[in-house]
Amino acid sequence: MARAAKKAATKRATRKKTTARKTTAAKTTARKQTASKAPAVPKSVSNAEAKFKLQEKAVTQAEKKVDQAEARLDRHKKKVDTENGKLGKLRTDLAAKRDKVKGKATAAAKRAVDTARGRMNTQRLKLQDLRGESKLIRAEIQAAKKVVTREKKKLRTAQRNLSAKMREYERKLAKKAKAAQKKAEQKAKTAARKAAAKSKSSAKKSTAKKATARKATAKKSAAKKSTAGKSAARKTSTRKSPARKTAAKKTTARKSTAGKKSAARKSTARTSPAKQS
């Protein structure tokens, strides 16, 4: 029972070791596969890609500035239109008051004309300021558009640089793939040669085994035949031996009877002269 328990424990330990080895091997193969699937991008390509992205951001920011300036100009145009409308109303009011002064040249009418003229002048100055601001906004828009064109130019150069780096990287990858394919083909050829050599050696071994098996069967058959002959000879000898024993017994019996007869004859010959005398 103790031996069986020890054997079971050793089997469990070996199973755990094999499973651990398999898991580690699977992890290493997975890591190798991931590494082969996603090779590391060189720094030149990554830097070019980062520059391209930064330039894209700069272009978007410049375009945003242009859009913001254009929206501000639109709002300013609306203000100019409203102030221009106010100026038109003040002009009509001043013209009406001047007509009144022509009809009745009173002090109050003259003061009203002066106030209306002052309001109109202030409105005109306000419009001038607004138009100056609109000119500044238009200049800002032109500058922002120039920045956009400049940044787009930089973006095109960054894109060309990135495409060149990517082409170079793809060429290197293609070279590596070709080299890997050549290595795989060479490995396949060597594996095929080894398999052919193994098959030849196995065929030779099988033929040698067959020949040795045939020789062994022939030896066994010869040994069986020899053993069969010996057994047959032994059987015949065993069969003949009782007959030989009976013949020997018969000869011994004959010899004993002959000896007895000769002794009787001798005794009779000895006793006969006495009888004659």
mmCIF file of N, CA and C in Angstrom, residues 133-205:
data_model
loop_
_atom_site.group_PDB
_atom_site.id
_atom_site.type_symbol
_atom_site.label_atom_id
_atom_site.label_comp_id
_atom_site.label_asym_id
_atom_site.label_seq_id
_atom_site.Cartn_x
_atom_site.Cartn_y
_atom_site.Cartn_z
ATOM 1 N N GLU A 133 -12.143 98.957 -36.983
ATOM 2 C CA GLU A 133 -12.083 97.624 -36.352
ATOM 3 C C GLU A 133 -12.329 96.508 -37.374
ATOM 4 N N SER A 134 -13.264 96.748 -38.265
ATOM 5 C CA SER A 134 -13.532 95.734 -39.305
ATOM 6 C C SER A 134 -12.321 95.536 -40.208
ATOM 7 N N LYS A 135 -11.618 96.680 -40.507
ATOM 8 C CA LYS A 135 -10.394 96.551 -41.296
ATOM 9 C C LYS A 135 -9.351 95.715 -40.551
ATOM 10 N N LEU A 136 -9.243 95.974 -39.241
ATOM 11 C CA LEU A 136 -8.298 95.180 -38.435
ATOM 12 C C LEU A 136 -8.678 93.693 -38.436
ATOM 13 N N ILE A 137 -9.978 93.429 -38.341
ATOM 14 C CA ILE A 137 -10.431 92.022 -38.339
ATOM 15 C C ILE A 137 -10.129 91.365 -39.684
ATOM 16 N N ARG A 138 -10.327 92.157 -40.785
ATOM 17 C CA ARG A 138 -10.010 91.604 -42.109
ATOM 18 C C ARG A 138 -8.512 91.318 -42.230
ATOM 19 N N ALA A 139 -7.701 92.208 -41.698
ATOM 20 C CA ALA A 139 -6.244 91.983 -41.725
ATOM 21 C C ALA A 139 -5.875 90.748 -40.900
ATOM 22 N N GLU A 140 -6.555 90.609 -39.765
ATOM 23 C CA GLU A 140 -6.311 89.411 -38.925
ATOM 24 C C GLU A 140 -6.699 88.137 -39.672
ATOM 25 N N ILE A 141 -7.811 88.223 -40.405
ATOM 26 C CA ILE A 141 -8.246 87.052 -41.177
ATOM 27 C C ILE A 141 -7.215 86.712 -42.249
ATOM 28 N N GLN A 142 -6.703 87.750 -42.928
ATOM 29 C CA GLN A 142 -5.690 87.507 -43.957
ATOM 30 C C GLN A 142 -4.431 86.884 -43.355
ATOM 31 N N ALA A 143 -4.021 87.392 -42.182
ATOM 32 C CA ALA A 143 -2.832 86.833 -41.520
ATOM 33 C C ALA A 143 -3.075 85.379 -41.102
ATOM 34 N N ALA A 144 -4.284 85.119 -40.581
ATOM 35 C CA ALA A 144 -4.607 83.749 -40.173
ATOM 36 C C ALA A 144 -4.632 82.811 -41.375
ATOM 37 N N LYS A 145 -5.132 83.333 -42.508
ATOM 38 C CA LYS A 145 -5.143 82.506 -43.725
ATOM 39 C C LYS A 145 -3.723 82.223 -44.210
ATOM 40 N N LYS A 146 -2.856 83.241 -44.093
ATOM 41 C CA LYS A 146 -1.451 83.020 -44.456
ATOM 42 C C LYS A 146 -0.821 81.964 -43.552
ATOM 43 N N VAL A 147 -1.168 82.035 -42.252
ATOM 44 C CA VAL A 147 -0.660 81.012 -41.311
ATOM 45 C C VAL A 147 -1.179 79.625 -41.696
ATOM 46 N N VAL A 148 -2.439 79.577 -42.122
ATOM 47 C CA VAL A 148 -3.016 78.287 -42.531
ATOM 48 C C VAL A 148 -2.276 77.726 -43.738
ATOM 49 N N THR A 149 -2.011 78.580 -44.720
ATOM 50 C CA THR A 149 -1.285 78.114 -45.910
ATOM 51 C C THR A 149 0.117 77.634 -45.542
ATOM 52 N N ARG A 150 0.785 78.410 -44.652
ATOM 53 C CA ARG A 150 2.126 78.012 -44.221
ATOM 54 C C ARG A 150 2.101 76.684 -43.469
ATOM 55 N N GLU A 151 1.128 76.533 -42.565
ATOM 56 C CA GLU A 151 1.033 75.282 -41.794
ATOM 57 C C GLU A 151 0.645 74.107 -42.695
ATOM 58 N N LYS A 152 -0.185 74.374 -43.701
ATOM 59 C CA LYS A 152 -0.539 73.307 -44.650
ATOM 60 C C LYS A 152 0.664 72.868 -45.464
ATOM 61 N N LYS A 153 1.511 73.850 -45.787
ATOM 62 C CA LYS A 153 2.749 73.514 -46.486
ATOM 63 C C LYS A 153 3.618 72.607 -45.621
ATOM 64 N N LYS A 154 3.759 72.995 -44.349
ATOM 65 C CA LYS A 154 4.524 72.161 -43.420
ATOM 66 C C LYS A 154 3.897 70.779 -43.267
ATOM 67 N N LEU A 155 2.560 70.762 -43.281
ATOM 68 C CA LEU A 155 1.867 69.474 -43.171
ATOM 69 C C LEU A 155 2.151 68.584 -44.375
ATOM 70 N N ARG A 156 2.188 69.196 -45.571
ATOM 71 C CA ARG A 156 2.495 68.402 -46.770
ATOM 72 C C ARG A 156 3.917 67.858 -46.712
ATOM 73 N N THR A 157 4.858 68.689 -46.220
ATOM 74 C CA THR A 157 6.242 68.200 -46.100
ATOM 75 C C THR A 157 6.331 67.076 -45.066
ATOM 76 N N ALA A 158 5.602 67.233 -43.956
ATOM 77 C CA ALA A 158 5.600 66.185 -42.921
ATOM 78 C C ALA A 158 4.975 64.901 -43.457
ATOM 79 N N GLN A 159 3.930 65.070 -44.277
ATOM 80 C CA GLN A 159 3.282 63.889 -44.862
ATOM 81 C C GLN A 159 4.219 63.179 -45.836
ATOM 82 N N ARG A 160 4.932 63.982 -46.658
ATOM 83 C CA ARG A 160 5.897 63.374 -47.584
ATOM 84 C C ARG A 160 6.999 62.642 -46.827
ATOM 85 N N ASN A 161 7.478 63.276 -45.743
ATOM 86 C CA ASN A 161 8.525 62.643 -44.928
ATOM 87 C C ASN A 161 8.022 61.339 -44.321
ATOM 88 N N LEU A 162 6.791 61.400 -43.800
ATOM 89 C CA LEU A 162 6.220 60.196 -43.193
ATOM 90 C C LEU A 162 6.028 59.086 -44.213
ATOM 91 N N SER A 163 5.541 59.443 -45.413
ATOM 92 C CA SER A 163 5.339 58.432 -46.458
ATOM 93 C C SER A 163 6.666 57.822 -46.900
ATOM 94 N N ALA A 164 7.717 58.676 -46.972
ATOM 95 C CA ALA A 164 9.035 58.158 -47.340
ATOM 96 C C ALA A 164 9.560 57.196 -46.281
ATOM 97 N N LYS A 165 9.411 57.597 -45.018
ATOM 98 C CA LYS A 165 9.860 56.723 -43.926
ATOM 99 C C LYS A 165 9.079 55.413 -43.916
ATOM 100 N N MET A 166 7.773 55.507 -44.181
ATOM 101 C CA MET A 166 6.949 54.293 -44.200
ATOM 102 C C MET A 166 7.336 53.384 -45.362
ATOM 103 N N ARG A 167 7.648 53.985 -46.530
ATOM 104 C CA ARG A 167 8.089 53.162 -47.659
ATOM 105 C C ARG A 167 9.392 52.446 -47.343
ATOM 106 N N GLU A 168 10.306 53.192 -46.717
ATOM 107 C CA GLU A 168 11.576 52.579 -46.333
ATOM 108 C C GLU A 168 11.362 51.452 -45.327
ATOM 109 N N TYR A 169 10.497 51.704 -44.365
ATOM 110 C CA TYR A 169 10.196 50.686 -43.354
ATOM 111 C C TYR A 169 9.526 49.471 -43.987
ATOM 112 N N GLU A 170 8.620 49.707 -44.947
ATOM 113 C CA GLU A 170 7.958 48.593 -45.637
ATOM 114 C C GLU A 170 8.947 47.793 -46.472
ATOM 115 N N ARG A 171 9.922 48.505 -47.101
ATOM 116 C CA ARG A 171 10.960 47.788 -47.844
ATOM 117 C C ARG A 171 11.773 46.889 -46.922
ATOM 118 N N LYS A 172 12.123 47.440 -45.759
ATOM 119 C CA LYS A 172 12.881 46.623 -44.792
ATOM 120 C C LYS A 172 12.072 45.418 -44.333
ATOM 121 N N LEU A 173 10.768 45.657 -44.094
ATOM 122 C CA LEU A 173 9.910 44.543 -43.681
ATOM 123 C C LEU A 173 9.808 43.496 -44.780
ATOM 124 N N ALA A 174 9.719 43.971 -46.041
ATOM 125 C CA ALA A 174 9.651 43.025 -47.164
ATOM 126 C C ALA A 174 10.936 42.205 -47.259
ATOM 127 N N LYS A 175 12.092 42.888 -47.050
ATOM 128 C CA LYS A 175 13.365 42.158 -47.058
ATOM 129 C C LYS A 175 13.412 41.108 -45.953
ATOM 130 N N LYS A 176 12.958 41.529 -44.761
ATOM 131 C CA LYS A 176 12.931 40.575 -43.642
ATOM 132 C C LYS A 176 12.001 39.410 -43.931
ATOM 133 N N ALA A 177 10.849 39.717 -44.544
ATOM 134 C CA ALA A 177 9.901 38.645 -44.870
ATOM 135 C C ALA A 177 10.493 37.687 -45.896
ATOM 136 N N LYS A 178 11.204 38.254 -46.895
ATOM 137 C CA LYS A 178 11.844 37.394 -47.883
ATOM 138 C C LYS A 178 12.903 36.517 -47.244
ATOM 139 N N ALA A 179 13.705 37.126 -46.359
ATOM 140 C CA ALA A 179 14.735 36.340 -45.667
ATOM 141 C C ALA A 179 14.107 35.247 -44.814
ATOM 142 N N ALA A 180 13.009 35.607 -44.118
ATOM 143 C CA ALA A 180 12.322 34.593 -43.298
ATOM 144 C C ALA A 180 11.741 33.494 -44.173
ATOM 145 N N GLN A 181 11.208 33.878 -45.350
ATOM 146 C CA GLN A 181 10.651 32.879 -46.260
ATOM 147 C C GLN A 181 11.741 31.954 -46.778
ATOM 148 N N LYS A 182 12.906 32.544 -47.114
ATOM 149 C CA LYS A 182 14.023 31.716 -47.562
ATOM 150 C C LYS A 182 14.470 30.741 -46.474
ATOM 151 N N LYS A 183 14.538 31.275 -45.238
ATOM 152 C CA LYS A 183 14.922 30.402 -44.121
ATOM 153 C C LYS A 183 13.910 29.277 -43.937
ATOM 154 N N ALA A 184 12.629 29.624 -44.055
ATOM 155 C CA ALA A 184 11.584 28.607 -43.901
ATOM 156 C C ALA A 184 11.694 27.566 -45.009
ATOM 157 N N GLU A 185 11.963 28.026 -46.253
ATOM 158 C CA GLU A 185 12.117 27.082 -47.355
ATOM 159 C C GLU A 185 13.317 26.177 -47.142
ATOM 160 N N GLN A 186 14.433 26.773 -46.679
ATOM 161 C CA GLN A 186 15.619 25.964 -46.393
ATOM 162 C C GLN A 186 15.343 24.951 -45.291
ATOM 163 N N LYS A 187 14.632 25.414 -44.246
ATOM 164 C CA LYS A 187 14.272 24.490 -43.163
ATOM 165 C C LYS A 187 13.387 23.370 -43.673
ATOM 166 N N ALA A 188 12.433 23.724 -44.567
ATOM 167 C CA ALA A 188 11.551 22.701 -45.127
ATOM 168 C C ALA A 188 12.338 21.704 -45.971
ATOM 169 N N LYS A 189 13.309 22.222 -46.756
ATOM 170 C CA LYS A 189 14.138 21.329 -47.571
ATOM 171 C C LYS A 189 14.959 20.390 -46.705
ATOM 172 N N THR A 190 15.590 20.981 -45.660
ATOM 173 C CA THR A 190 16.385 20.141 -44.755
ATOM 174 C C THR A 190 15.511 19.119 -44.029
ATOM 175 N N ALA A 191 14.309 19.556 -43.652
ATOM 176 C CA ALA A 191 13.390 18.621 -42.991
ATOM 177 C C ALA A 191 12.982 17.512 -43.942
ATOM 178 N N ALA A 192 12.743 17.876 -45.227
ATOM 179 C CA ALA A 192 12.380 16.850 -46.215
ATOM 180 C C ALA A 192 13.530 15.879 -46.427
ATOM 181 N N ARG A 193 14.771 16.433 -46.501
ATOM 182 C CA ARG A 193 15.932 15.549 -46.655
ATOM 183 C C ARG A 193 16.081 14.609 -45.463
ATOM 184 N N LYS A 194 15.928 15.194 -44.269
ATOM 185 C CA LYS A 194 16.030 14.354 -43.073
ATOM 186 C C LYS A 194 14.945 13.291 -43.051
ATOM 187 N N ALA A 195 13.729 13.687 -43.481
ATOM 188 C CA ALA A 195 12.633 12.718 -43.510
ATOM 189 C C ALA A 195 12.924 11.608 -44.517
ATOM 190 N N ALA A 196 13.487 11.999 -45.691
ATOM 191 C CA ALA A 196 13.823 10.991 -46.696
ATOM 192 C C ALA A 196 14.915 10.061 -46.174
ATOM 193 N N ALA A 197 15.940 10.676 -45.507
ATOM 194 C CA ALA A 197 17.010 9.845 -44.946
ATOM 195 C C ALA A 197 16.465 8.913 -43.864
ATOM 196 N N LYS A 198 15.561 9.445 -43.032
ATOM 197 C CA LYS A 198 14.962 8.611 -41.992
ATOM 198 C C LYS A 198 14.139 7.485 -42.592
ATOM 199 N N SER A 199 13.387 7.809 -43.663
ATOM 200 C CA SER A 199 12.578 6.770 -44.307
ATOM 201 C C SER A 199 13.472 5.694 -44.914
ATOM 202 N N LYS A 200 14.607 6.150 -45.546
ATOM 203 C CA LYS A 200 15.537 5.169 -46.117
ATOM 204 C C LYS A 200 16.137 4.285 -45.035
ATOM 205 N N SER A 201 16.565 4.946 -43.943
ATOM 206 C CA SER A 201 17.165 4.174 -42.851
ATOM 207 C C SER A 201 16.148 3.227 -42.221
ATOM 208 N N SER A 202 14.908 3.724 -42.085
ATOM 209 C CA SER A 202 13.863 2.861 -41.530
ATOM 210 C C SER A 202 13.568 1.693 -42.463
ATOM 211 N N ALA A 203 13.580 1.986 -43.803
ATOM 212 C CA ALA A 203 13.357 0.906 -44.766
ATOM 213 C C ALA A 203 14.474 -0.122 -44.684
ATOM 214 N N LYS A 204 15.744 0.367 -44.584
ATOM 215 C CA LYS A 204 16.876 -0.549 -44.451
ATOM 216 C C LYS A 204 16.772 -1.372 -43.174
ATOM 217 N N LYS A 205 16.402 -0.664 -42.080
ATOM 218 C CA LYS A 205 16.243 -1.373 -40.818
ATOM 219 C C LYS A 205 15.148 -2.416 -40.892
#
